[in-house]
Coordinates of C-alpha atoms in Angstrom, one line a residue:
M1 CA 0.3 -0.1 -0.3
N2 CA 3.0 2.2 0.3
N3 CA 3.8 2.6 -3.7
M4 CA 0.1 3.4 -4.3
T5 CA -0.6 7.2 -4.8
N6 CA -3.4 9.3 -2.6
K7 CA -6.0 8.8 -5.5
E8 CA -5.4 4.9 -5.8
K9 CA -5.7 5.0 -1.9
F10 CA -9.0 6.4 -2.2
L11 CA -10.2 4.0 -4.2
Y12 CA -9.1 1.3 -2.8
I13 CA -10.8 2.4 0.7
F14 CA -14.2 4.1 -1.2
L15 CA -14.3 0.4 -3.0
Q16 CA -14.1 -1.5 0.7
I17 CA -16.8 0.9 2.3
I18 CA -19.4 0.0 -0.7
T19 CA -18.6 -3.5 -0.9
L20 CA -18.9 -3.9 2.9
G21 CA -22.0 -1.8 3.1
T22 CA -23.6 -3.4 0.3
I23 CA -22.8 -7.0 2.0
W24 CA -24.3 -5.6 5.0
I25 CA -27.6 -4.1 3.2
Y26 CA -27.9 -7.9 2.0
W27 CA -27.9 -9.1 5.4
N28 CA -30.3 -7.1 7.1
H29 CA -32.5 -7.7 4.5
K30 CA -32.4 -11.5 4.6
N31 CA -32.7 -10.9 8.4
R32 CA -35.7 -9.2 8.0
K33 CA -37.3 -11.7 5.7
Y34 CA -36.7 -14.0 8.3
N35 CA -38.1 -12.4 11.1
E36 CA -41.3 -11.9 9.2
Q37 CA -41.7 -15.3 8.6
N38 CA -41.3 -16.4 12.2
V39 CA -44.0 -14.3 13.6
L40 CA -47.3 -15.5 14.3
S41 CA -50.1 -13.7 12.9
Q42 CA -52.8 -12.7 15.2
D43 CA -56.8 -11.3 13.9
Y44 CA -57.8 -8.7 16.2
K45 CA -61.1 -8.6 14.0
I46 CA -64.1 -10.5 16.1
N47 CA -65.7 -12.5 13.5
I48 CA -68.5 -14.3 16.0
D49 CA -71.0 -13.1 17.7
L50 CA -70.2 -13.4 21.5
N51 CA -74.1 -13.4 22.9
E52 CA -75.1 -16.3 20.9
L53 CA -71.9 -18.3 21.6
M54 CA -72.5 -17.4 25.3
D55 CA -75.9 -18.2 25.2
N56 CA -74.8 -21.3 23.5
L57 CA -72.3 -22.1 26.3
G58 CA -74.8 -22.0 28.7
G59 CA -74.5 -18.3 29.8
S60 CA -71.7 -16.9 31.7
D61 CA -72.8 -18.3 35.0
N62 CA -71.7 -21.4 33.1
I63 CA -68.7 -20.5 32.7
N64 CA -66.0 -20.3 35.3
N65 CA -62.7 -20.0 33.5
I66 CA -61.6 -19.7 29.9
E67 CA -57.8 -20.4 28.6
N68 CA -56.6 -19.8 25.3
T69 CA -53.8 -20.3 23.0
H70 CA -52.5 -18.8 19.4
N71 CA -55.9 -20.2 17.7
K72 CA -58.0 -21.9 20.8
I73 CA -60.2 -20.9 23.3
K74 CA -60.9 -23.4 26.3
F75 CA -64.1 -22.7 28.4
F76 CA -64.1 -24.4 31.8
Y77 CA -67.7 -25.4 32.6
N78 CA -70.2 -26.0 35.4
Q79 CA -73.0 -28.2 33.8
Y80 CA -73.0 -30.3 30.6
D81 CA -76.5 -30.0 30.2
L82 CA -76.8 -26.0 29.5
I83 CA -74.3 -26.4 26.4
D84 CA -75.9 -26.5 22.8
I85 CA -73.3 -28.4 21.3
D86 CA -75.0 -28.7 17.8
A87 CA -75.4 -25.0 17.5
I88 CA -71.6 -24.5 18.4
K89 CA -70.9 -26.7 15.9
K90 CA -73.2 -25.1 13.0
D91 CA -71.4 -21.8 13.6
K92 CA -69.1 -21.3 10.6
S93 CA -66.1 -19.2 12.3
I94 CA -65.7 -22.4 14.7
S95 CA -63.9 -24.6 12.6
G96 CA -63.5 -27.3 15.4
V97 CA -64.8 -28.6 18.8
F98 CA -63.5 -30.5 21.3
I99 CA -65.5 -31.3 24.7
N100 CA -64.8 -33.1 27.8
D101 CA -66.2 -33.3 31.0
K102 CA -64.6 -30.5 32.7
F103 CA -64.0 -27.8 29.5
I104 CA -65.0 -27.4 25.8
V105 CA -62.4 -26.4 23.4
L106 CA -63.4 -23.9 20.4
I107 CA -60.8 -23.8 17.5
V108 CA -61.6 -20.5 16.3
G109 CA -58.5 -19.4 14.2
N110 CA -56.1 -16.4 14.5
S111 CA -58.5 -14.6 16.4
A112 CA -58.9 -16.5 19.6
T113 CA -56.9 -14.4 22.0
A114 CA -59.2 -11.5 21.1
I115 CA -62.1 -13.5 21.5
A116 CA -61.2 -14.6 24.6
N117 CA -60.1 -11.4 25.8
K118 CA -63.5 -9.5 25.2
I119 CA -65.4 -12.6 26.7
K120 CA -63.5 -12.0 29.8
E121 CA -63.8 -8.3 30.0
T122 CA -67.4 -8.0 28.9
Y123 CA -69.0 -11.0 30.8
N124 CA -66.4 -10.6 34.0
I125 CA -65.2 -14.3 33.9
S126 CA -61.5 -14.4 34.9
S127 CA -58.5 -16.9 33.7
K128 CA -56.6 -18.8 36.5

């Protein structure tokens, strides 16, 4: 580098900066795409009639606890006889139903968190 003129030194440093800058931009762009692909989507729009759902579950008095995951809501109930399973299964926004002797799980998609939070807020149901 001692035999280089000032113009050649400047060009050498300039090209290094451009090369490293291009690599940095490429890595950031690739990392951004990777991070966007690994984010779970969540829908905040409630596409289900909450009053009808709660009526089909036997009312707010029949539900004593609610838990939810990304796409499922688990309702813990008091009495099985009050739940109208056929009406719940006919609802187009519910894609799956699993019932147990203590709880019922509804698969509602990416809006499960929004639905569970709205039900907890509206009907004063806590999650333990």
